[in-house]
């Protein structure tokens, strides 16, 4: 489990994640579509997630979306602990109707994110489409993981984004899965 409280002049966030969960969630970011994406991530990753944010939505969605992802990444990093006895790598393909996304992750302690979703709308609900890949990038940065997410096909931006978050959850579920023989899964002998 990992938890973070993060308070700035722009946002006030509390997040708690249990990587050995069932996909239970209590999510209120103030942005409906962002709630929906975190819910898909939690459900399909089987991560229990509690996330609450009060943000400066009177300005726009940027601070709230980014800060929620940063705090979630920090909590995820804490939940990983010493990164021992995990599979480390994970990948998944997840469809949603006509959309198909692929996520590949490495619990490497080296943050890197490469996100290509091909979204064309300005917004989905109250979430700017430019923020959707930025949310994943911000999460990867603070979780200290390498992340590649690509939407391979699809016409509907809602479906493209949701299939990407589902794939991310499934790939991370695989990567954090217990492996009794892994020890520290690195030839260096350390993931730090």
C-alpha positions as a printed NumPy array, in Angstrom:
array([[  0.   ,   0.   ,   0.   ],
       [  1.049,   3.551,  -0.588],
       [ -0.518,   6.861,   0.309],
       [  0.218,  10.505,  -0.387],
       [ -1.255,  13.81 ,   0.719],
       [ -0.289,  16.688,  -1.558],
       [ -1.414,  20.266,  -0.995],
       [ -0.449,  23.266,  -3.113],
       [ -2.086,  26.6  ,  -3.906],
       [ -3.661,  24.84 ,  -6.919],
       [ -4.774,  21.453,  -5.563],
       [ -5.453,  19.52 ,  -2.369],
       [ -5.102,  15.776,  -2.977],
       [ -5.255,  12.586,  -0.921],
       [ -4.531,   9.267,  -2.607],
       [ -4.142,   5.711,  -1.359],
       [ -3.44 ,   2.654,  -3.509],
       [ -3.264,  -1.034,  -2.653],
       [ -1.478,  -2.994,  -5.389],
       [ -2.78 ,  -6.288,  -3.984],
       [ -6.393,  -5.24 ,  -4.196],
       [ -9.557,  -6.141,  -6.055],
       [-10.128,  -3.002,  -8.104],
       [-12.272,  -1.208,  -5.531],
       [-12.319,   2.537,  -5.942],
       [-13.468,   5.826,  -4.491],
       [-12.441,   8.515,  -6.959],
       [-13.411,  12.178,  -7.014],
       [-11.093,  14.475,  -8.941],
       [-13.78 ,  16.988,  -9.85 ],
       [-13.38 ,  15.991, -13.528],
       [-15.816,  13.268, -14.569],
       [-13.821,  11.819, -17.451],
       [-10.619,  11.746, -15.388],
       [-12.528,   9.84 , -12.681],
       [-13.635,   7.409, -15.401],
       [-10.048,   6.861, -16.631],
       [ -8.655,   6.29 , -13.125],
       [-11.572,   3.926, -12.481],
       [-10.678,   1.855, -15.585],
       [ -7.018,   1.807, -14.488],
       [ -7.973,   0.674, -10.966],
       [-10.545,  -1.943, -11.997],
       [ -8.442,  -3.634, -14.665],
       [ -5.213,  -3.387, -12.65 ],
       [ -7.051,  -4.833,  -9.619],
       [ -5.68 ,  -1.922,  -7.611],
       [ -7.807,  -0.591,  -4.769],
       [ -7.718,   3.175,  -5.25 ],
       [ -8.979,   6.037,  -3.148],
       [ -8.315,   9.442,  -4.681],
       [ -9.824,  12.778,  -3.696],
       [ -8.895,  16.142,  -5.187],
       [-10.121,  19.687,  -4.748],
       [ -8.521,  21.671,  -7.54 ],
       [ -8.678,  25.099,  -9.151],
       [-11.085,  23.968, -11.871],
       [-12.293,  27.564, -12.209],
       [ -9.   ,  28.101, -14.088],
       [ -8.981,  24.901, -16.162],
       [ -8.303,  21.166, -15.855],
       [ -4.489,  21.224, -16.113],
       [ -3.433,  21.529, -12.458],
       [ -6.007,  19.019, -11.233],
       [ -5.274,  16.376, -13.873],
       [ -1.497,  16.72 , -13.616],
       [ -1.344,  16.846,  -9.818],
       [ -3.674,  13.836,  -9.437],
       [ -1.365,  11.844, -11.711],
       [  1.76 ,  13.015,  -9.85 ],
       [  0.255,  12.073,  -6.474],
       [ -0.957,   8.717,  -7.813],
       [  2.536,   8.02 ,  -9.154],
       [  4.098,   8.874,  -5.79 ],
       [  1.666,   6.552,  -3.98 ],
       [  2.333,   3.789,  -6.53 ],
       [  6.092,   4.178,  -5.984],
       [  5.644,   3.938,  -2.205],
       [  3.427,   0.864,  -2.598],
       [  6.171,  -0.881,  -4.592],
       [  8.535,  -0.622,  -1.634],
       [ 11.949,  -2.127,  -2.401],
       [ 10.754,  -3.492,  -5.788],
       [ 11.78 ,  -7.039,  -4.879],
       [ 10.   , -10.263,  -5.857],
       [  7.992,  -8.712,  -8.693],
       [  7.907,  -9.638, -12.375],
       [  9.074,  -6.085, -13.279],
       [  7.868,  -6.167, -16.902],
       [  4.306,  -6.172, -18.159],
       [  2.412,  -5.683, -21.365],
       [ -1.207,  -5.728, -22.447],
       [ -3.461,  -5.157, -25.405],
       [ -6.955,  -3.977, -24.514],
       [ -9.777,  -3.279, -26.935],
       [-12.85 ,  -1.168, -26.434],
       [-15.132,  -1.761, -29.378],
       [-13.23 ,  -0.479, -32.448],
       [-10.303,   0.92 , -30.423],
       [ -7.23 ,  -1.123, -29.508],
       [ -4.413,   0.033, -27.224],
       [ -1.112,  -1.493, -26.174],
       [  0.75 ,  -0.738, -22.94 ],
       [  4.264,  -1.942, -22.124],
       [  5.799,  -1.195, -18.727],
       [  9.079,  -1.678, -16.911],
       [  9.225,  -1.124, -13.152],
       [ 12.748,   0.136, -13.75 ],
       [ 13.172,   3.087, -11.372],
       [ 14.05 ,   5.072, -14.516],
       [ 11.11 ,   7.312, -15.408],
       [ 10.346,   7.519, -19.103],
       [  7.029,   7.789, -20.93 ],
       [  6.144,   7.556, -24.589],
       [  2.424,   8.   , -25.169],
       [  0.748,   8.066, -28.595],
       [ -3.037,   8.021, -28.397],
       [ -3.924,   9.896, -31.593],
       [ -6.764,  11.845, -29.974],
       [ -8.411,  14.446, -32.204],
       [-11.124,  16.054, -30.081],
       [-10.404,  19.136, -27.992],
       [-12.066,  17.661, -24.901],
       [-13.823,  14.563, -23.646],
       [-16.289,  15.766, -21.069],
       [-14.397,  18.376, -19.085],
       [-10.952,  16.835, -19.647],
       [ -8.748,  18.341, -22.356],
       [ -7.482,  15.65 , -24.715],
       [ -3.961,  17.112, -24.489],
       [ -4.026,  16.273, -20.771],
       [ -4.742,  12.563, -21.268],
       [ -1.228,  11.565, -22.399],
       [  0.184,  14.128, -19.954],
       [ -1.584,  12.316, -17.103],
       [  0.178,   9.091, -18.083],
       [  3.531,  10.878, -18.425],
       [  3.139,  12.53 , -15.016],
       [  2.194,   9.207, -13.413],
       [  5.224,   7.451, -14.946],
       [  7.554,  10.21 , -13.774],
       [  6.597,   9.923, -10.11 ],
       [  6.055,   6.141, -10.148],
       [  9.598,   5.86 , -11.562],
       [  8.591,   3.489, -14.352],
       [  9.207,   3.234, -18.073],
       [  5.921,   3.374, -19.923],
       [  4.948,   2.983, -23.575],
       [  1.255,   3.338, -24.433],
       [ -0.027,   3.402, -27.998],
       [ -3.559,   3.4  , -29.322],
       [ -3.15 ,   1.249, -32.41 ],
       [ -6.567,   1.867, -33.939],
       [ -9.947,   3.377, -33.249],
       [-12.283,   6.147, -34.367],
       [-13.882,   7.261, -31.093],
       [-11.623,   9.294, -28.774],
       [-13.488,   8.125, -25.656],
       [-12.809,   4.524, -26.682],
       [ -9.188,   5.269, -27.611],
       [ -8.464,   6.862, -24.227],
       [-10.326,   4.283, -22.171],
       [ -8.704,   1.314, -23.917],
       [ -5.315,   2.932, -23.154],
       [ -6.052,   3.255, -19.423],
       [ -7.367,  -0.315, -19.313],
       [ -4.195,  -1.568, -21.02 ],
       [ -2.074,   0.421, -18.568],
       [ -3.85 ,  -1.17 , -15.61 ],
       [ -3.531,  -4.705, -16.992],
       [  0.163,  -4.253, -17.882],
       [  0.964,  -2.87 , -14.427],
       [ -0.958,  -5.71 , -12.749],
       [  1.352,  -8.099, -14.613],
       [  4.517,  -6.142, -13.775],
       [  3.817,  -5.92 , -10.032],
       [  2.749,  -9.557,  -9.75 ],
       [  4.607, -11.594,  -7.151],
       [  7.543, -13.662,  -8.391],
       [  9.145, -15.589,  -5.527],
       [ 12.274, -16.312,  -7.557],
       [ 12.896, -12.778,  -8.841],
       [ 14.673, -11.259,  -5.859],
       [ 15.65 ,  -7.845,  -7.163],
       [ 14.767,  -8.271, -10.856],
       [ 17.87 ,  -6.573, -12.23 ],
       [ 21.345,  -7.721, -13.288],
       [ 22.654,  -4.712, -11.332],
       [ 21.211,  -6.186,  -8.143],
       [ 19.286,  -2.985,  -7.411],
       [ 16.258,  -1.126,  -8.739],
       [ 16.753,   2.326,  -7.25 ]])
